[in-house]
Amino acid sequence: MSGGRNITTDRLDKILQKVGSGKEVEQFVKEYTADQYETFADYFNEYISSHELEIADIISRSNISKNYIYNIINGRRNPGRDKVIALCIGAGMNVREINRGLKIAGLGVMYAKNERDARIVVAVNRGIRNVIDINIMLEKQGQDILE
């Protein structure tokens, strides 16, 4: 991981304000924005390994089929936004970790001004780690479920 990982966003903003030349921009990007994971599968596999999670538990909590999950973690499929969110929820990730997974996958992060995303964020923050429970809540509120 880059040495700049523990710097606050405010501090990074101040550093970025002082960046002038193209060379300085490239140095900033290399030092502070590069991610160690090239794919979502890399990120997800590292997460489940470091947290000693069982795939069977993730399958159960994410409401995604076993074959689909194995295709994702083996890098044979690139999941869509809902699948990334569901997998991350099933793995017990917090909102920051889910958004990081979305970014690595090249997908839009959860956005607080989007009602559906806000409801998912609140559910995750409340400790709900089962997609079926979140889908029930979404459906009751007239929102699209995670599919």
XYZ file of N, CA, C and O in Angstrom:
588
model
N 0.822 -1.178 0.000
C 0.000 0.000 0.000
C 0.864 1.237 0.000
O 1.928 1.255 0.553
N 0.338 2.275 -0.565
C 1.075 3.538 -0.647
C 1.226 4.169 0.721
O 0.396 4.016 1.601
N 2.279 4.933 0.880
C 2.532 5.597 2.146
C 1.504 6.658 2.482
O 1.394 7.072 3.620
N 0.722 7.134 1.522
C -0.230 8.195 1.753
C -1.602 7.729 2.172
O -2.522 8.515 2.271
N -1.775 6.473 2.463
C -3.089 5.922 2.769
C -3.706 6.476 4.051
O -4.901 6.508 4.177
N -2.903 6.883 5.017
C -3.438 7.321 6.300
C -3.580 8.829 6.404
O -3.863 9.346 7.462
N -3.388 9.537 5.323
C -3.503 10.996 5.307
C -4.976 11.365 5.120
O -5.683 10.773 4.316
N -5.419 12.388 5.849
C -6.807 12.817 5.734
C -7.061 13.459 4.373
O -6.138 13.938 3.704
N -8.323 13.485 4.000
C -8.709 14.104 2.735
C -8.374 15.587 2.736
O -7.913 16.129 1.730
N -8.566 16.267 3.871
C -8.229 17.696 3.964
C -6.747 17.916 3.687
O -6.377 18.843 2.963
N -5.918 17.062 4.258
C -4.463 17.177 4.039
C -4.134 16.936 2.571
O -3.317 17.650 1.984
N -4.770 15.935 1.971
C -4.538 15.660 0.548
C -4.985 16.834 -0.316
O -4.326 17.169 -1.302
N -6.106 17.449 0.057
C -6.575 18.625 -0.687
C -5.538 19.745 -0.640
O -5.285 20.410 -1.646
N -4.928 19.957 0.510
C -3.905 20.998 0.652
C -2.667 20.666 -0.174
O -2.091 21.547 -0.815
N -2.277 19.412 -0.167
C -1.130 18.988 -0.986
C -1.461 19.190 -2.460
O -0.653 19.714 -3.228
N -2.658 18.817 -2.848
C -3.072 18.926 -4.245
C -3.120 20.376 -4.718
O -2.807 20.665 -5.875
N -3.457 21.305 -3.838
C -3.492 22.720 -4.194
C -2.106 23.236 -4.562
O -1.974 24.172 -5.346
N -1.070 22.620 -4.020
C 0.296 23.051 -4.274
C 0.927 22.372 -5.483
O 2.020 22.744 -5.896
N 0.225 21.393 -6.042
C 0.754 20.670 -7.199
C 0.689 21.588 -8.408
O -0.349 22.168 -8.701
N 1.808 21.722 -9.106
C 1.844 22.630 -10.247
C 2.153 21.949 -11.556
O 1.334 21.923 -12.470
N 3.334 21.396 -11.668
C 3.778 20.847 -12.948
C 3.174 19.481 -13.213
O 2.660 18.806 -12.319
N 3.255 19.066 -14.461
C 2.798 17.741 -14.861
C 3.514 16.641 -14.107
O 2.934 15.622 -13.751
N 4.792 16.877 -13.828
C 5.585 15.900 -13.087
C 5.055 15.760 -11.655
O 4.964 14.656 -11.118
N 4.693 16.884 -11.039
C 4.147 16.850 -9.687
C 2.787 16.153 -9.660
O 2.472 15.444 -8.714
N 1.986 16.372 -10.692
C 0.688 15.711 -10.783
C 0.882 14.202 -10.824
O 0.219 13.448 -10.098
N 1.792 13.759 -11.670
C 2.046 12.318 -11.795
C 2.549 11.736 -10.484
O 2.160 10.635 -10.105
N 3.397 12.462 -9.784
C 3.898 11.998 -8.488
C 2.760 11.885 -7.479
O 2.666 10.914 -6.744
N 1.881 12.904 -7.450
C 0.736 12.882 -6.536
C -0.144 11.675 -6.816
O -0.519 10.938 -5.905
N -0.486 11.482 -8.083
C -1.348 10.373 -8.469
C -0.715 9.043 -8.074
O -1.371 8.175 -7.497
N 0.566 8.907 -8.354
C 1.265 7.653 -8.033
C 1.290 7.405 -6.529
O 1.059 6.290 -6.070
N 1.532 8.438 -5.762
C 1.701 8.267 -4.318
C 0.396 8.165 -3.556
O 0.285 7.409 -2.599
N -0.616 8.930 -3.968
C -1.812 9.027 -3.148
C -3.081 8.411 -3.721
O -4.044 8.229 -2.990
N -3.131 8.102 -5.009
C -4.389 7.610 -5.551
C -4.322 6.198 -6.090
O -5.350 5.578 -6.300
N -3.157 5.675 -6.335
C -3.049 4.335 -6.902
C -3.564 3.307 -5.904
O -3.332 3.405 -4.709
N -4.295 2.328 -6.408
C -4.812 1.274 -5.562
C -4.011 0.014 -5.810
O -3.560 -0.235 -6.916
N -3.851 -0.790 -4.782
C -3.050 -1.998 -4.909
C -3.783 -3.111 -5.651
O -3.183 -4.114 -5.996
N -5.071 -2.958 -5.878
C -5.856 -4.008 -6.532
C -6.187 -3.609 -7.963
O -6.666 -2.519 -8.210
N -5.956 -4.529 -8.869
C -6.263 -4.257 -10.271
C -7.706 -4.598 -10.612
O -8.277 -4.011 -11.513
N -8.276 -5.570 -9.911
C -9.643 -5.989 -10.201
C -10.439 -6.118 -8.917
O -9.877 -6.263 -7.823
N -11.748 -6.117 -9.073
C -12.609 -6.346 -7.920
C -12.339 -7.722 -7.327
O -12.335 -7.891 -6.097
N -12.109 -8.720 -8.170
C -11.825 -10.075 -7.682
C -10.608 -10.067 -6.762
O -10.617 -10.727 -5.710
N -9.556 -9.334 -7.127
C -8.363 -9.242 -6.276
C -8.723 -8.654 -4.904
O -8.317 -9.169 -3.866
N -9.469 -7.568 -4.936
C -9.873 -6.891 -3.697
C -10.734 -7.811 -2.837
O -10.490 -7.980 -1.633
N -11.734 -8.419 -3.459
C -12.676 -9.252 -2.722
C -11.982 -10.487 -2.139
O -12.195 -10.835 -0.973
N -11.144 -11.120 -2.935
C -10.424 -12.306 -2.452
C -9.503 -11.962 -1.287
O -9.403 -12.721 -0.319
N -8.829 -10.829 -1.368
C -7.960 -10.397 -0.268
C -8.789 -10.133 0.990
O -8.402 -10.514 2.093
N -9.936 -9.513 0.796
C -10.802 -9.211 1.938
C -11.274 -10.494 2.612
O -11.167 -10.631 3.835
N -11.815 -11.422 1.846
C -12.344 -12.640 2.463
C -11.228 -13.471 3.092
O -11.437 -14.102 4.124
N -10.062 -13.433 2.500
C -8.930 -14.160 3.067
C -8.473 -13.523 4.383
O -8.265 -14.217 5.386
N -8.325 -12.207 4.398
C -7.835 -11.520 5.592
C -8.849 -11.544 6.740
O -8.477 -11.389 7.896
N -10.121 -11.749 6.413
C -11.148 -11.804 7.447
C -11.594 -13.245 7.726
O -12.545 -13.464 8.482
N -10.906 -14.189 7.102
C -11.177 -15.617 7.282
C -12.662 -15.946 7.123
O -13.271 -16.615 7.957
N -13.241 -15.461 6.023
C -14.656 -15.689 5.747
C -14.849 -16.959 4.934
O -13.986 -17.338 4.138
N -15.983 -17.578 5.113
C -16.345 -18.770 4.357
C -17.222 -18.358 3.172
O -18.184 -17.600 3.337
N -16.895 -18.893 2.005
C -17.672 -18.584 0.798
C -19.137 -18.972 0.996
O -20.041 -18.248 0.568
N -19.388 -20.086 1.645
C -20.772 -20.532 1.865
C -21.577 -19.486 2.628
O -22.757 -19.256 2.325
N -20.948 -18.833 3.607
C -21.637 -17.785 4.370
C -21.922 -16.572 3.487
O -23.001 -15.974 3.571
N -20.967 -16.218 2.652
C -21.153 -15.075 1.747
C -22.263 -15.375 0.747
O -23.097 -14.519 0.463
N -22.291 -16.601 0.236
C -23.351 -17.009 -0.696
C -24.713 -16.841 -0.030
O -25.636 -16.256 -0.605
N -24.817 -17.329 1.179
C -26.081 -17.263 1.910
C -26.515 -15.823 2.175
O -27.670 -15.468 1.953
N -25.594 -14.986 2.630
C -25.951 -13.608 2.989
C -26.100 -12.682 1.784
O -26.804 -11.689 1.858
N -25.414 -12.996 0.674
C -25.458 -12.097 -0.485
C -26.627 -12.383 -1.412
O -26.960 -11.563 -2.254
N -27.230 -13.555 -1.273
C -28.346 -13.953 -2.138
C -27.923 -14.045 -3.607
O -28.684 -13.727 -4.511
N -26.687 -14.463 -3.826
C -26.157 -14.658 -5.184
C -25.792 -16.126 -5.325
O -25.278 -16.736 -4.384
N -26.043 -16.684 -6.494
C -25.792 -18.111 -6.695
C -24.317 -18.461 -6.547
O -23.431 -17.655 -6.831
N -24.088 -19.677 -6.118
C -22.730 -20.180 -5.906
C -21.894 -20.077 -7.182
O -20.762 -19.594 -7.139
N -22.445 -20.491 -8.306
C -21.694 -20.452 -9.572
C -21.304 -19.027 -9.944
O -20.185 -18.781 -10.398
N -22.229 -18.093 -9.770
C -21.951 -16.701 -10.115
C -20.839 -16.146 -9.230
O -19.909 -15.487 -9.711
N -20.916 -16.429 -7.932
C -19.881 -15.941 -7.015
C -18.525 -16.529 -7.375
O -17.522 -15.812 -7.415
N -18.472 -17.828 -7.644
C -17.185 -18.434 -7.995
C -16.628 -17.861 -9.293
O -15.417 -17.681 -9.428
N -17.491 -17.542 -10.245
C -17.019 -16.904 -11.481
C -16.447 -15.515 -11.203
O -15.486 -15.094 -11.843
N -17.016 -14.816 -10.251
C -16.507 -13.492 -9.887
C -15.168 -13.615 -9.177
O -14.195 -12.969 -9.558
N -15.101 -14.457 -8.148
C -13.860 -14.527 -7.366
C -12.723 -15.178 -8.149
O -11.560 -14.956 -7.831
N -13.062 -15.936 -9.178
C -12.021 -16.504 -10.042
C -11.667 -15.582 -11.202
O -10.841 -15.931 -12.044
N -12.305 -14.409 -11.253
C -11.986 -13.415 -12.269
C -12.580 -13.700 -13.638
O -12.205 -13.063 -14.617
N -13.517 -14.625 -13.720
C -14.130 -14.951 -15.021
C -15.318 -14.053 -15.349
O -15.745 -13.983 -16.487
N -15.860 -13.375 -14.348
C -16.978 -12.455 -14.550
C -16.687 -11.140 -13.860
O -16.121 -11.113 -12.777
N -17.100 -10.082 -14.510
C -17.030 -8.757 -13.894
C -18.437 -8.403 -13.425
O -19.329 -8.209 -14.248
N -18.629 -8.325 -12.126
C -19.980 -8.085 -11.613
C -20.449 -6.658 -11.860
O -19.649 -5.737 -11.939
N -21.757 -6.513 -11.966
C -22.362 -5.198 -12.048
C -22.435 -4.571 -10.671
O -22.078 -5.178 -9.647
N -22.925 -3.354 -10.620
C -22.952 -2.575 -9.381
C -23.734 -3.278 -8.273
O -23.266 -3.387 -7.138
N -24.941 -3.764 -8.578
C -25.744 -4.428 -7.560
C -25.061 -5.684 -7.024
O -25.118 -5.967 -5.832
N -24.418 -6.440 -7.894
C -23.725 -7.659 -7.445
C -22.545 -7.314 -6.544
O -22.305 -7.996 -5.546
N -21.803 -6.265 -6.888
C -20.689 -5.847 -6.032
C -21.215 -5.460 -4.660
O -20.686 -5.893 -3.627
N -22.275 -4.658 -4.628
C -22.851 -4.239 -3.350
C -23.318 -5.459 -2.564
O -23.018 -5.589 -1.366
N -24.040 -6.363 -3.218
C -24.550 -7.555 -2.533
C -23.414 -8.427 -1.994
O -23.479 -8.909 -0.854
N -22.383 -8.633 -2.794
C -21.242 -9.428 -2.336
C -20.566 -8.788 -1.132
O -20.213 -9.470 -0.160
N -20.378 -7.497 -1.208
C -19.719 -6.786 -0.111
C -20.561 -6.833 1.158
O -20.024 -7.019 2.256
N -21.855 -6.676 1.019
C -22.737 -6.785 2.178
C -22.644 -8.201 2.757
O -22.506 -8.385 3.965
N -22.701 -9.194 1.886
C -22.606 -10.583 2.332
C -21.292 -10.898 3.024
O -21.227 -11.772 3.887
N -20.241 -10.166 2.661
C -18.934 -10.357 3.292
C -18.799 -9.539 4.573
O -17.774 -9.608 5.245
N -19.817 -8.736 4.888
C -19.792 -7.955 6.121
C -19.013 -6.661 6.030
O -18.590 -6.112 7.051
N -18.823 -6.148 4.826
C -18.060 -4.907 4.664
C -18.864 -3.702 5.145
O -20.092 -3.692 5.087
N -18.126 -2.681 5.577
C -18.776 -1.419 5.931
C -18.918 -0.569 4.664
O -18.468 -0.964 3.581
N -19.527 0.579 4.794
C -19.815 1.425 3.623
C -18.527 1.857 2.910
O -18.445 1.829 1.683
N -17.512 2.229 3.674
C -16.247 2.647 3.060
C -15.648 1.504 2.230
O -15.185 1.715 1.115
N -15.679 0.296 2.759
C -15.131 -0.860 2.058
C -15.961 -1.210 0.823
O -15.419 -1.576 -0.220
N -17.273 -1.079 0.935
C -18.147 -1.322 -0.216
C -17.834 -0.317 -1.320
O -17.673 -0.683 -2.491
N -17.733 0.960 -0.963
C -17.431 1.993 -1.960
C -16.064 1.773 -2.596
O -15.886 2.015 -3.789
N -15.112 1.309 -1.820
C -13.797 1.008 -2.389
C -13.922 -0.117 -3.422
O -13.339 -0.049 -4.502
N -14.686 -1.151 -3.102
C -14.922 -2.239 -4.054
C -15.585 -1.736 -5.327
O -15.222 -2.136 -6.430
N -16.562 -0.843 -5.168
C -17.233 -0.267 -6.335
C -16.252 0.520 -7.203
O -16.273 0.417 -8.422
N -15.385 1.305 -6.564
C -14.389 2.078 -7.312
C -13.432 1.162 -8.060
O -13.130 1.399 -9.233
N -12.945 0.141 -7.386
C -12.012 -0.792 -8.026
C -12.673 -1.477 -9.209
O -12.046 -1.699 -10.243
N -13.965 -1.767 -9.079
C -14.713 -2.412 -10.169
C -15.053 -1.430 -11.285
O -15.591 -1.825 -12.321
N -14.749 -0.148 -11.085
C -15.050 0.861 -12.101
C -16.512 1.239 -12.123
O -17.045 1.655 -13.154
N -17.175 1.124 -10.969
C -18.602 1.401 -10.872
C -18.834 2.589 -9.945
O -17.971 2.946 -9.148
N -19.995 3.174 -10.031
C -20.314 4.335 -9.206
C -20.478 3.971 -7.743
O -21.139 2.988 -7.410
N -19.878 4.770 -6.867
C -20.006 4.548 -5.434
C -21.423 4.875 -4.982
O -22.179 5.538 -5.693
N -21.763 4.414 -3.792
C -23.080 4.726 -3.251
C -23.136 6.221 -2.949
O -22.206 6.782 -2.386
N -24.238 6.818 -3.337
C -24.386 8.267 -3.307
C -25.494 8.647 -2.330
O -26.634 8.196 -2.464
N -25.162 9.453 -1.345
C -26.093 9.798 -0.271
C -27.359 10.500 -0.771
O -28.406 10.401 -0.145
N -27.295 11.181 -1.899
C -28.465 11.885 -2.411
C -29.371 10.978 -3.246
O -30.437 11.396 -3.676
N -28.958 9.743 -3.450
C -29.782 8.761 -4.143
C -30.546 7.983 -3.069
O -29.930 7.366 -2.193
N -31.876 8.023 -3.126
C -32.680 7.426 -2.053
C -32.356 5.948 -1.828
O -32.182 5.504 -0.688
N -32.263 5.191 -2.893
C -31.976 3.758 -2.767
C -30.606 3.544 -2.114
O -30.470 2.751 -1.180
N -29.590 4.246 -2.606
C -28.256 4.128 -2.025
C -28.268 4.537 -0.547
O -27.654 3.880 0.295
N -28.966 5.625 -0.241
C -29.025 6.096 1.147
C -29.650 5.047 2.057
O -29.166 4.816 3.173
N -30.688 4.399 1.579
C -31.338 3.353 2.380
C -30.406 2.155 2.590
O -30.374 1.568 3.669
N -29.639 1.810 1.560
C -28.674 0.718 1.692
C -27.585 1.103 2.694
O -27.212 0.301 3.560
N -27.087 2.323 2.599
C -26.053 2.801 3.525
C -26.556 2.742 4.965
O -25.850 2.264 5.868
N -27.765 3.207 5.194
C -28.328 3.176 6.547
C -28.424 1.735 7.046
O -28.056 1.432 8.187
N -28.879 0.832 6.199
C -28.996 -0.581 6.595
C -27.626 -1.161 6.956
O -27.483 -1.838 7.978
N -26.626 -0.883 6.126
C -25.273 -1.384 6.404
C -24.747 -0.777 7.700
O -24.175 -1.482 8.535
N -24.969 0.512 7.884
C -24.513 1.180 9.109
C -25.214 0.634 10.354
O -24.666 0.694 11.452
N -26.405 0.102 10.169
C -27.143 -0.500 11.287
C -26.731 -1.956 11.518
O -27.271 -2.614 12.393
N -25.823 -2.442 10.701
C -25.309 -3.793 10.910
C -26.034 -4.879 10.160
O -25.813 -6.069 10.424
N -26.899 -4.516 9.234
C -27.605 -5.538 8.451
C -26.625 -6.105 7.435
O -26.075 -5.372 6.620
N -26.386 -7.399 7.500
C -25.398 -8.065 6.645
C -26.023 -9.157 5.795
O -25.361 -10.082 5.367
N -27.331 -9.025 5.556
C -28.044 -10.009 4.750
C -28.820 -9.271 3.670
O -29.672 -8.432 3.969
N -28.531 -9.587 2.420
C -29.143 -8.882 1.290
C -30.655 -9.099 1.250
O -31.396 -8.186 0.878
N -31.116 -10.261 1.659
C -32.566 -10.500 1.655
C -33.264 -9.505 2.585
O -34.285 -8.917 2.219
N -32.694 -9.266 3.757
C -33.286 -8.291 4.687
C -33.267 -6.886 4.087
O -34.228 -6.127 4.228
N -32.183 -6.540 3.432
C -32.094 -5.220 2.794
C -33.091 -5.127 1.640
O -33.754 -4.096 1.469
N -33.229 -6.200 0.866
C -34.192 -6.185 -0.240
C -35.624 -6.032 0.259
O -36.428 -5.324 -0.363
N -35.961 -6.665 1.366
C -37.299 -6.510 1.938
C -37.536 -5.052 2.308
O -38.587 -4.479 2.008
N -36.541 -4.438 2.933
C -36.645 -3.030 3.313
C -36.785 -2.150 2.072
O -37.624 -1.254 2.026
N -35.977 -2.411 1.043
C -36.046 -1.616 -0.187
C -37.413 -1.746 -0.846
O -38.006 -0.754 -1.286
N -37.895 -2.971 -0.916
C -39.189 -3.209 -1.562
C -40.316 -2.506 -0.815
O -41.208 -1.915 -1.445
N -40.297 -2.522 0.507
C -41.311 -1.836 1.302
C -41.299 -0.335 1.039
O -42.327 0.328 1.173
N -40.133 0.194 0.695
C -40.004 1.627 0.436
C -40.175 1.978 -1.046
O -39.934 3.108 -1.447
N -40.558 0.989 -1.848
C -40.804 1.235 -3.271
C -39.533 1.395 -4.099
O -39.562 1.978 -5.186
N -38.423 0.867 -3.602
C -37.138 0.953 -4.303
C -36.814 -0.378 -4.972
O -37.288 -1.422 -4.548
N -36.010 -0.317 -6.020
C -35.546 -1.533 -6.682
C -34.681 -2.327 -5.718
O -33.831 -1.764 -5.024
N -34.885 -3.647 -5.724
C -34.069 -4.504 -4.863
C -32.698 -4.726 -5.496
O -32.501 -4.469 -6.686
N -31.767 -5.218 -4.682
C -30.430 -5.583 -5.188
C -30.563 -6.898 -5.927
O -30.969 -7.906 -5.347
N -30.270 -6.862 -7.209
C -30.381 -8.090 -8.005
C -29.035 -8.416 -8.620
O -28.263 -7.628 -8.940
